[in-house]
mmCIF file of C-alpha atoms in Angstrom:
data_model
loop_
_atom_site.group_PDB
_atom_site.id
_atom_site.type_symbol
_atom_site.label_atom_id
_atom_site.label_comp_id
_atom_site.label_asym_id
_atom_site.label_seq_id
_atom_site.Cartn_x
_atom_site.Cartn_y
_atom_site.Cartn_z
ATOM 1 C CA MET A 266 12.539 13.001 42.327
ATOM 2 C CA SER A 267 9.680 11.019 43.194
ATOM 3 C CA LEU A 268 6.731 10.793 42.484
ATOM 4 C CA ARG A 269 5.419 11.968 46.144
ATOM 5 C CA ASP A 270 8.122 15.295 44.990
ATOM 6 C CA GLU A 271 6.430 16.093 41.224
ATOM 7 C CA LYS A 272 4.442 19.051 41.000
ATOM 8 C CA PRO A 273 0.147 17.761 40.654
ATOM 9 C CA VAL A 274 -0.437 17.819 36.794
ATOM 10 C CA GLN A 275 -3.774 20.163 35.813
ATOM 11 C CA PRO A 276 -5.997 19.185 33.025
ATOM 12 C CA ASP A 277 -6.077 21.949 30.016
ATOM 13 C CA LYS A 278 -9.372 22.124 27.930
ATOM 14 C CA ASN A 279 -9.475 19.446 26.358
ATOM 15 C CA GLY A 280 -8.794 17.230 29.470
ATOM 16 C CA ASN A 281 -5.297 16.374 28.789
ATOM 17 C CA GLY A 282 -3.070 16.909 31.825
ATOM 18 C CA VAL A 283 -0.539 19.989 31.694
ATOM 19 C CA GLY A 284 2.271 19.733 34.119
ATOM 20 C CA ALA A 285 6.045 20.865 33.515
ATOM 21 C CA HIS A 286 6.629 17.057 32.426
ATOM 22 C CA ALA A 287 4.278 17.819 29.697
ATOM 23 C CA VAL A 288 4.877 21.061 28.660
ATOM 24 C CA GLN A 289 8.322 19.683 28.179
ATOM 25 C CA GLY A 290 7.389 16.721 26.071
ATOM 26 C CA ARG A 291 4.991 18.884 24.678
ATOM 27 C CA ARG A 292 8.070 21.585 23.247
ATOM 28 C CA MET A 293 9.757 18.886 22.546
ATOM 29 C CA ARG A 294 7.442 17.228 19.811
ATOM 30 C CA SER A 295 7.453 19.693 16.956
ATOM 31 C CA ALA A 296 5.098 18.922 13.842
ATOM 32 C CA TRP A 297 8.533 18.155 12.115
ATOM 33 C CA VAL A 298 9.438 15.325 14.883
ATOM 34 C CA ARG A 299 5.747 14.152 15.287
ATOM 35 C CA LEU A 300 4.968 14.105 11.118
ATOM 36 C CA PRO A 301 8.502 11.197 10.502
ATOM 37 C CA ILE A 302 7.346 8.971 13.193
ATOM 38 C CA MET A 303 3.806 8.345 12.514
ATOM 39 C CA PHE A 304 4.236 7.995 8.795
ATOM 40 C CA VAL A 305 6.827 5.564 8.617
ATOM 41 C CA LEU A 306 5.019 3.949 11.788
ATOM 42 C CA LEU A 307 1.824 3.884 10.098
ATOM 43 C CA LEU A 308 3.606 2.784 7.092
ATOM 44 C CA VAL A 309 4.862 -0.151 8.835
ATOM 45 C CA VAL A 310 1.709 -1.047 10.715
ATOM 46 C CA ASN A 311 -0.358 -1.209 6.558
ATOM 47 C CA VAL A 312 2.930 -3.244 4.863
ATOM 48 C CA LEU A 313 2.462 -5.964 7.441
ATOM 49 C CA ALA A 314 -1.287 -5.889 7.604
ATOM 50 C CA GLY A 315 -0.852 -6.482 4.199
ATOM 51 C CA LEU A 316 1.479 -9.635 5.093
ATOM 52 C CA VAL A 317 -1.212 -10.510 7.262
ATOM 53 C CA LEU A 318 -3.893 -10.350 4.968
ATOM 54 C CA HIS A 319 -2.184 -12.324 1.875
ATOM 55 C CA VAL A 320 -1.926 -15.348 4.283
ATOM 56 C CA ALA A 321 -5.725 -14.523 5.642
ATOM 57 C CA VAL A 322 -7.165 -14.278 2.091
ATOM 58 C CA ALA A 323 -7.643 -18.081 1.191
ATOM 59 C CA THR A 324 -10.803 -18.063 2.658
ATOM 60 C CA PRO A 325 -13.529 -14.803 2.760
ATOM 61 C CA VAL A 326 -14.125 -15.595 5.858
ATOM 62 C CA THR A 327 -10.312 -15.218 7.777
ATOM 63 C CA SER A 328 -9.876 -12.552 5.061
ATOM 64 C CA LEU A 329 -12.872 -10.306 6.943
ATOM 65 C CA ILE A 330 -12.298 -11.603 10.032
ATOM 66 C CA VAL A 331 -8.152 -10.601 10.017
ATOM 67 C CA GLY A 332 -9.237 -7.676 7.747
ATOM 68 C CA VAL A 333 -11.403 -5.673 10.484
ATOM 69 C CA ALA A 334 -9.195 -7.743 13.052
ATOM 70 C CA THR A 335 -6.120 -4.725 11.698
ATOM 71 C CA ALA A 336 -8.210 -1.991 10.892
ATOM 72 C CA ILE A 337 -9.076 -2.235 14.863
ATOM 73 C CA LEU A 338 -5.383 -2.905 16.120
ATOM 74 C CA ALA A 339 -4.309 0.250 13.500
ATOM 75 C CA LEU A 340 -7.100 2.441 15.285
ATOM 76 C CA TRP A 341 -5.373 1.706 18.097
ATOM 77 C CA PHE A 342 -1.817 2.011 17.317
ATOM 78 C CA TYR A 343 -2.951 5.918 16.253
ATOM 79 C CA SER A 344 -5.180 6.894 19.176
ATOM 80 C CA ALA A 345 -1.303 4.757 20.819
ATOM 81 C CA LEU A 346 0.825 7.460 18.712
ATOM 82 C CA VAL A 347 -1.266 10.995 19.759
ATOM 83 C CA ARG A 348 -1.342 9.706 23.390
ATOM 84 C CA ARG A 349 2.265 9.409 23.130
ATOM 85 C CA LEU A 350 3.711 12.289 21.124
ATOM 86 C CA GLU A 351 1.129 14.913 21.298
ATOM 87 C CA GLY A 352 -0.567 14.391 25.062
ATOM 88 C CA ARG A 353 -3.968 14.222 23.716
ATOM 89 C CA ARG A 354 -5.899 11.583 25.580
ATOM 90 C CA ARG A 355 -7.823 11.007 22.231
ATOM 91 C CA PRO A 356 -8.320 11.849 19.122
ATOM 92 C CA GLU A 357 -11.169 13.513 18.254
ATOM 93 C CA GLU A 358 -10.884 12.839 14.527
ATOM 94 C CA LEU A 359 -11.591 9.226 15.701
ATOM 95 C CA SER A 360 -14.478 10.151 17.835
ATOM 96 C CA LEU A 361 -16.384 7.100 18.639
ATOM 97 C CA SER A 362 -19.717 9.402 18.186
ATOM 98 C CA ASP A 363 -18.989 10.219 14.797
ATOM 99 C CA ALA A 364 -18.282 6.897 13.936
ATOM 100 C CA ARG A 365 -21.582 5.165 12.380
ATOM 101 C CA HIS A 366 -22.853 8.055 10.476
ATOM 102 C CA GLY A 367 -19.521 9.133 8.679
ATOM 103 C CA LEU A 368 -18.413 5.627 7.651
ATOM 104 C CA VAL A 369 -22.015 5.199 6.677
ATOM 105 C CA ARG A 370 -22.736 7.729 4.416
ATOM 106 C CA GLY A 371 -18.581 7.237 3.154
ATOM 107 C CA VAL A 372 -19.942 4.766 1.768
ATOM 108 C CA LEU A 373 -22.420 5.181 0.156
ATOM 109 C CA LEU A 374 -20.723 8.361 -1.525
ATOM 110 C CA GLY A 375 -18.358 5.713 -2.366
ATOM 111 C CA LEU A 376 -20.189 3.131 -3.995
ATOM 112 C CA GLY A 377 -21.815 6.002 -5.213
ATOM 113 C CA LEU A 378 -19.396 7.851 -6.962
ATOM 114 C CA PHE A 379 -17.490 4.749 -8.156
ATOM 115 C CA ALA A 380 -20.643 3.339 -9.896
ATOM 116 C CA LEU A 381 -21.789 6.690 -11.463
ATOM 117 C CA THR A 382 -18.171 6.124 -12.678
ATOM 118 C CA ILE A 383 -18.479 2.694 -13.790
ATOM 119 C CA ALA A 384 -21.925 3.714 -15.629
ATOM 120 C CA ILE A 385 -20.023 6.423 -17.330
ATOM 121 C CA ILE A 386 -17.596 3.862 -19.031
ATOM 122 C CA ALA A 387 -20.054 1.726 -19.802
ATOM 123 C CA MET A 388 -22.100 3.845 -22.060
ATOM 124 C CA PHE A 389 -19.704 4.568 -23.802
ATOM 125 C CA GLY A 390 -19.016 1.315 -24.789
ATOM 126 C CA GLY A 391 -15.621 0.897 -21.938
ATOM 127 C CA TYR A 392 -17.626 -1.726 -19.666
ATOM 128 C CA HIS A 393 -19.216 -4.867 -20.480
ATOM 129 C CA VAL A 394 -20.851 -6.924 -17.983
ATOM 130 C CA LEU A 395 -20.378 -11.122 -18.776
ATOM 131 C CA GLY A 396 -22.276 -12.144 -15.355
ATOM 132 C CA TRP A 397 -22.207 -13.057 -12.359
ATOM 133 C CA GLY A 398 -18.870 -13.619 -10.274
ATOM 134 C CA SER A 399 -18.141 -14.938 -6.767
ATOM 135 C CA PHE A 400 -20.168 -13.530 -3.708
ATOM 136 C CA GLY A 401 -17.338 -15.322 -1.424
ATOM 137 C CA GLY A 402 -14.889 -13.105 -3.724
ATOM 138 C CA ALA A 403 -16.233 -9.898 -3.052
ATOM 139 C CA VAL A 404 -16.502 -10.547 0.756
ATOM 140 C CA THR A 405 -12.808 -11.270 0.317
ATOM 141 C CA THR A 406 -12.306 -7.997 -0.801
ATOM 142 C CA LEU A 407 -13.941 -6.249 1.255
ATOM 143 C CA GLY A 408 -12.131 -7.836 4.576
ATOM 144 C CA VAL A 409 -8.805 -6.481 2.480
ATOM 145 C CA MET A 410 -9.766 -3.204 1.829
ATOM 146 C CA CYS A 411 -11.554 -2.351 5.153
ATOM 147 C CA SER A 412 -7.723 -3.021 6.433
ATOM 148 C CA ALA A 413 -6.467 -0.917 3.234
ATOM 149 C CA ALA A 414 -9.163 1.839 3.466
ATOM 150 C CA VAL A 415 -8.346 1.931 7.661
ATOM 151 C CA THR A 416 -4.211 2.406 6.911
ATOM 152 C CA GLU A 417 -4.152 4.090 4.462
ATOM 153 C CA GLU A 418 -6.394 7.189 5.626
ATOM 154 C CA LEU A 419 -4.236 6.976 9.125
ATOM 155 C CA ILE A 420 -1.198 7.605 6.830
ATOM 156 C CA PHE A 421 -2.221 9.788 5.354
ATOM 157 C CA ARG A 422 -5.088 12.380 6.317
ATOM 158 C CA GLY A 423 -3.930 11.491 10.059
ATOM 159 C CA ALA A 424 -0.774 11.538 10.182
ATOM 160 C CA LEU A 425 0.223 13.447 6.636
ATOM 161 C CA PHE A 426 -1.801 16.299 6.141
ATOM 162 C CA ARG A 427 -2.779 17.104 9.528
ATOM 163 C CA ILE A 428 0.530 17.071 11.123
ATOM 164 C CA LEU A 429 1.859 19.373 7.771
ATOM 165 C CA GLU A 430 -1.185 21.587 8.109
ATOM 166 C CA GLU A 431 0.744 23.312 11.177
ATOM 167 C CA LYS A 432 3.397 24.081 9.556
ATOM 168 C CA THR A 433 1.938 24.441 5.922
ATOM 169 C CA GLY A 434 -1.475 25.802 6.014
ATOM 170 C CA THR A 435 -4.598 23.395 4.565
ATOM 171 C CA TRP A 436 -3.269 24.287 1.043
ATOM 172 C CA GLY A 437 0.003 22.457 1.328
ATOM 173 C CA ALA A 438 -1.209 19.614 3.406
ATOM 174 C CA LEU A 439 -3.490 19.069 0.396
ATOM 175 C CA ALA A 440 -1.240 19.310 -2.329
ATOM 176 C CA VAL A 441 1.835 17.345 -0.560
ATOM 177 C CA SER A 442 -0.382 14.417 0.995
ATOM 178 C CA GLY A 443 -2.248 14.204 -2.288
ATOM 179 C CA LEU A 444 0.913 13.838 -4.183
ATOM 180 C CA VAL A 445 2.555 11.208 -1.918
ATOM 181 C CA PHE A 446 -0.461 9.650 -1.550
ATOM 182 C CA GLY A 447 -0.644 9.145 -5.639
ATOM 183 C CA GLY A 448 2.958 8.594 -5.610
ATOM 184 C CA LEU A 449 3.175 5.476 -3.819
ATOM 185 C CA HIS A 450 0.501 3.611 -5.567
ATOM 186 C CA LEU A 451 3.957 3.387 -8.762
ATOM 187 C CA PHE A 452 4.641 0.439 -6.317
ATOM 188 C CA ASN A 453 1.577 -1.535 -7.892
ATOM 189 C CA ARG A 454 2.591 -4.026 -10.311
ATOM 190 C CA ASP A 455 0.688 -2.276 -13.189
ATOM 191 C CA ALA A 456 1.345 1.465 -12.053
ATOM 192 C CA THR A 457 1.201 4.235 -14.721
ATOM 193 C CA VAL A 458 2.450 7.829 -14.005
ATOM 194 C CA TRP A 459 -0.655 9.226 -15.742
ATOM 195 C CA GLY A 460 -2.583 6.694 -12.908
ATOM 196 C CA ALA A 461 -0.633 7.634 -9.950
ATOM 197 C CA LEU A 462 -1.263 11.359 -11.074
ATOM 198 C CA ALA A 463 -4.906 10.048 -11.274
ATOM 199 C CA ILE A 464 -5.019 8.954 -7.239
ATOM 200 C CA ALA A 465 -3.199 12.451 -6.305
ATOM 201 C CA ILE A 466 -6.312 14.338 -7.803
ATOM 202 C CA GLU A 467 -9.227 12.555 -7.366
ATOM 203 C CA ALA A 468 -8.580 10.775 -4.073
ATOM 204 C CA GLY A 469 -5.628 12.832 -3.055
ATOM 205 C CA LEU A 470 -7.450 15.745 -2.640
ATOM 206 C CA LEU A 471 -11.244 14.830 -2.214
ATOM 207 C CA PHE A 472 -10.321 12.872 0.936
ATOM 208 C CA GLY A 473 -7.886 16.385 2.253
ATOM 209 C CA ALA A 474 -11.069 17.817 1.214
ATOM 210 C CA MET A 475 -13.623 15.884 3.622
ATOM 211 C CA PHE A 476 -10.951 15.689 6.048
ATOM 212 C CA ALA A 477 -10.578 19.830 6.357
ATOM 213 C CA ALA A 478 -14.129 19.759 5.818
ATOM 214 C CA THR A 479 -15.606 17.631 8.993
ATOM 215 C CA ARG A 480 -11.953 17.561 10.642
ATOM 216 C CA SER A 481 -12.773 13.507 11.683
ATOM 217 C CA LEU A 482 -10.558 10.383 9.790
ATOM 218 C CA TRP A 483 -14.345 8.649 9.595
ATOM 219 C CA LEU A 484 -15.993 10.023 6.361
ATOM 220 C CA PRO A 485 -12.992 9.424 4.217
ATOM 221 C CA ILE A 486 -12.379 6.419 5.331
ATOM 222 C CA GLY A 487 -15.536 5.395 4.767
ATOM 223 C CA LEU A 488 -15.680 6.845 1.245
ATOM 224 C CA HIS A 489 -12.269 4.926 0.335
ATOM 225 C CA LEU A 490 -13.908 1.540 1.774
ATOM 226 C CA GLY A 491 -16.484 1.884 -0.218
ATOM 227 C CA TRP A 492 -14.483 3.356 -3.546
ATOM 228 C CA ASN A 493 -12.552 0.374 -3.423
ATOM 229 C CA VAL A 494 -15.039 -2.369 -2.544
ATOM 230 C CA ALA A 495 -17.131 -1.055 -5.737
ATOM 231 C CA GLU A 496 -14.265 -0.913 -7.494
ATOM 232 C CA GLY A 497 -12.910 -4.602 -6.915
ATOM 233 C CA GLY A 498 -15.373 -6.613 -5.193
ATOM 234 C CA ILE A 499 -18.503 -5.626 -7.228
ATOM 235 C CA PHE A 500 -17.845 -4.284 -10.517
ATOM 236 C CA GLY A 501 -14.718 -6.599 -10.877
ATOM 237 C CA THR A 502 -12.434 -3.993 -12.454
ATOM 238 C CA THR A 503 -8.611 -3.462 -11.214
ATOM 239 C CA VAL A 504 -8.063 -1.177 -8.653
ATOM 240 C CA SER A 505 -4.936 1.394 -8.375
ATOM 241 C CA GLY A 506 -3.281 -1.322 -10.549
ATOM 242 C CA THR A 507 -3.123 -4.597 -9.337
ATOM 243 C CA ALA A 508 -4.659 -6.832 -11.130
ATOM 244 C CA GLY A 509 -5.787 -10.536 -10.472
ATOM 245 C CA GLY A 510 -7.312 -9.469 -7.147
ATOM 246 C CA PRO A 511 -9.976 -12.036 -6.140
ATOM 247 C CA ALA A 512 -13.251 -12.694 -7.742
ATOM 248 C CA SER A 513 -15.744 -10.003 -7.213
ATOM 249 C CA LEU A 514 -19.483 -10.014 -7.391
ATOM 250 C CA LEU A 515 -19.988 -9.483 -11.531
ATOM 251 C CA GLN A 516 -17.938 -10.726 -13.837
ATOM 252 C CA ALA A 517 -17.010 -7.709 -16.175
ATOM 253 C CA SER A 518 -14.337 -6.726 -19.192
ATOM 254 C CA ILE A 519 -13.192 -3.574 -19.775
ATOM 255 C CA SER A 520 -11.944 -2.607 -23.801
ATOM 256 C CA GLY A 521 -11.560 0.524 -25.277
ATOM 257 C CA PRO A 522 -8.904 3.907 -25.033
ATOM 258 C CA PRO A 523 -7.056 4.528 -21.300
ATOM 259 C CA ALA A 524 -8.372 7.744 -21.206
ATOM 260 C CA LEU A 525 -11.560 6.023 -21.035
ATOM 261 C CA THR A 526 -11.355 3.205 -19.137
ATOM 262 C CA GLY A 527 -7.617 3.440 -17.199
ATOM 263 C CA GLY A 528 -6.298 0.846 -19.311
ATOM 264 C CA ALA A 529 -4.141 -1.725 -16.936
ATOM 265 C CA PHE A 530 -4.365 1.230 -13.712
ATOM 266 C CA GLY A 531 -7.990 0.437 -13.992
ATOM 267 C CA PRO A 532 -10.999 2.991 -13.750
ATOM 268 C CA GLU A 533 -9.134 5.209 -11.652
ATOM 269 C CA ALA A 534 -6.889 6.820 -14.411
ATOM 270 C CA SER A 535 -9.909 7.062 -16.424
ATOM 271 C CA VAL A 536 -10.570 11.178 -17.017
ATOM 272 C CA ILE A 537 -14.709 10.382 -15.828
ATOM 273 C CA ALA A 538 -13.196 9.722 -12.885
ATOM 274 C CA ILE A 539 -10.990 12.384 -12.918
ATOM 275 C CA LEU A 540 -13.795 14.832 -13.085
ATOM 276 C CA LEU A 541 -16.308 13.273 -11.380
ATOM 277 C CA CYS A 542 -13.935 13.237 -8.500
ATOM 278 C CA ILE A 543 -13.069 16.659 -8.615
ATOM 279 C CA VAL A 544 -16.954 18.070 -7.696
ATOM 280 C CA PRO A 545 -17.436 16.573 -4.570
ATOM 281 C CA THR A 546 -13.894 17.956 -3.687
ATOM 282 C CA VAL A 547 -14.594 21.552 -4.716
ATOM 283 C CA LEU A 548 -17.606 21.257 -2.970
ATOM 284 C CA PHE A 549 -16.234 20.177 0.560
ATOM 285 C CA LEU A 550 -13.402 22.633 0.449
ATOM 286 C CA ILE A 551 -15.887 25.482 0.215
ATOM 287 C CA LEU A 552 -17.698 23.719 3.152
ATOM 288 C CA ALA A 553 -14.136 23.565 4.895
ATOM 289 C CA LYS A 554 -14.099 27.180 4.016
ATOM 290 C CA ARG A 555 -17.498 28.428 5.256
ATOM 291 C CA ARG A 556 -16.669 26.406 8.736
ATOM 292 C CA GLY A 557 -13.263 28.714 9.139
ATOM 293 C CA ARG A 558 -11.330 24.838 8.742
ATOM 294 C CA PHE A 559 -9.377 26.968 6.198
ATOM 295 C CA TYR A 560 -6.011 27.493 7.528
ATOM 296 C CA GLY A 561 -2.917 29.665 6.480
ATOM 297 C CA ARG A 562 0.953 28.679 6.323
ATOM 298 C CA GLY A 563 1.645 28.994 10.466
ATOM 299 C CA ALA A 564 -2.017 29.382 11.643
ATOM 300 C CA ARG A 565 -3.406 26.328 12.903
ATOM 301 C CA PRO A 566 -1.927 25.836 16.263
ATOM 302 C CA ALA A 567 -0.147 21.741 17.113
ATOM 303 C CA ALA A 568 -2.618 19.245 18.184
ATOM 304 C CA GLN A 569 -5.138 21.652 17.657
ATOM 305 C CA GLN A 570 -8.884 19.898 17.421
ATOM 306 C CA ASP A 571 -11.997 21.315 15.574
#
């Protein structure tokens, strides 16, 4: 069939083209097709970004530039996958109109939440500031975490949670995405089963709840970034079982029972972090319910956006 013989494409209510080919394509792109494709390809992007950053951390400037660049490329790649696999011109979950507001709120929440965590640990004698560290090291960490926060949220909330929710409902997507997110941290150098479970509860559930309530990836990306920068770039503690990273703004030592400090895995494995993060998780779940964004099994249409 030549181009002249094709049927005209009519836009749907979201501005996406709907014609014979688009309809046929949508039939083929079920959740069970889109999910593994997006998850695996975005995971590859995450690994490649990590390899590039491993070289770029030689200087704070290169780390920051490469970290931001890989984050932008990951966002572009995700948008391209959405257009190709879901027939959407642009992902509403990455709406630019929500970007600044969501990122700023998320970063501030992440910084504040971790600062409160470390303050309580310090109050019980588990954290001690030894002196000033390195501003350049903090910038290096910022670059690394820009890339990590974006790529991981695209994988686990943009792909896994969002698509799985179409089949399992919000509760199923929360549970599975949280467990997978925590489980992959078992590959970190000083990983522990308890640490991975803690990550699943305090971060996997929290990020999923934030996405459920806002239907935007910017807020969880911001919180993910703020928390990691505070943990590794400001307060000088181990991030998710990966000790030996760049120097932080503060030099500090951790001592005390692992239940309090998180041990070799870092403060994320602390009972304090889990208890504190449960509070905003519950609040965002309540908000999602009130906004009518909590879906039962099979109740959420494919590629639906709020």
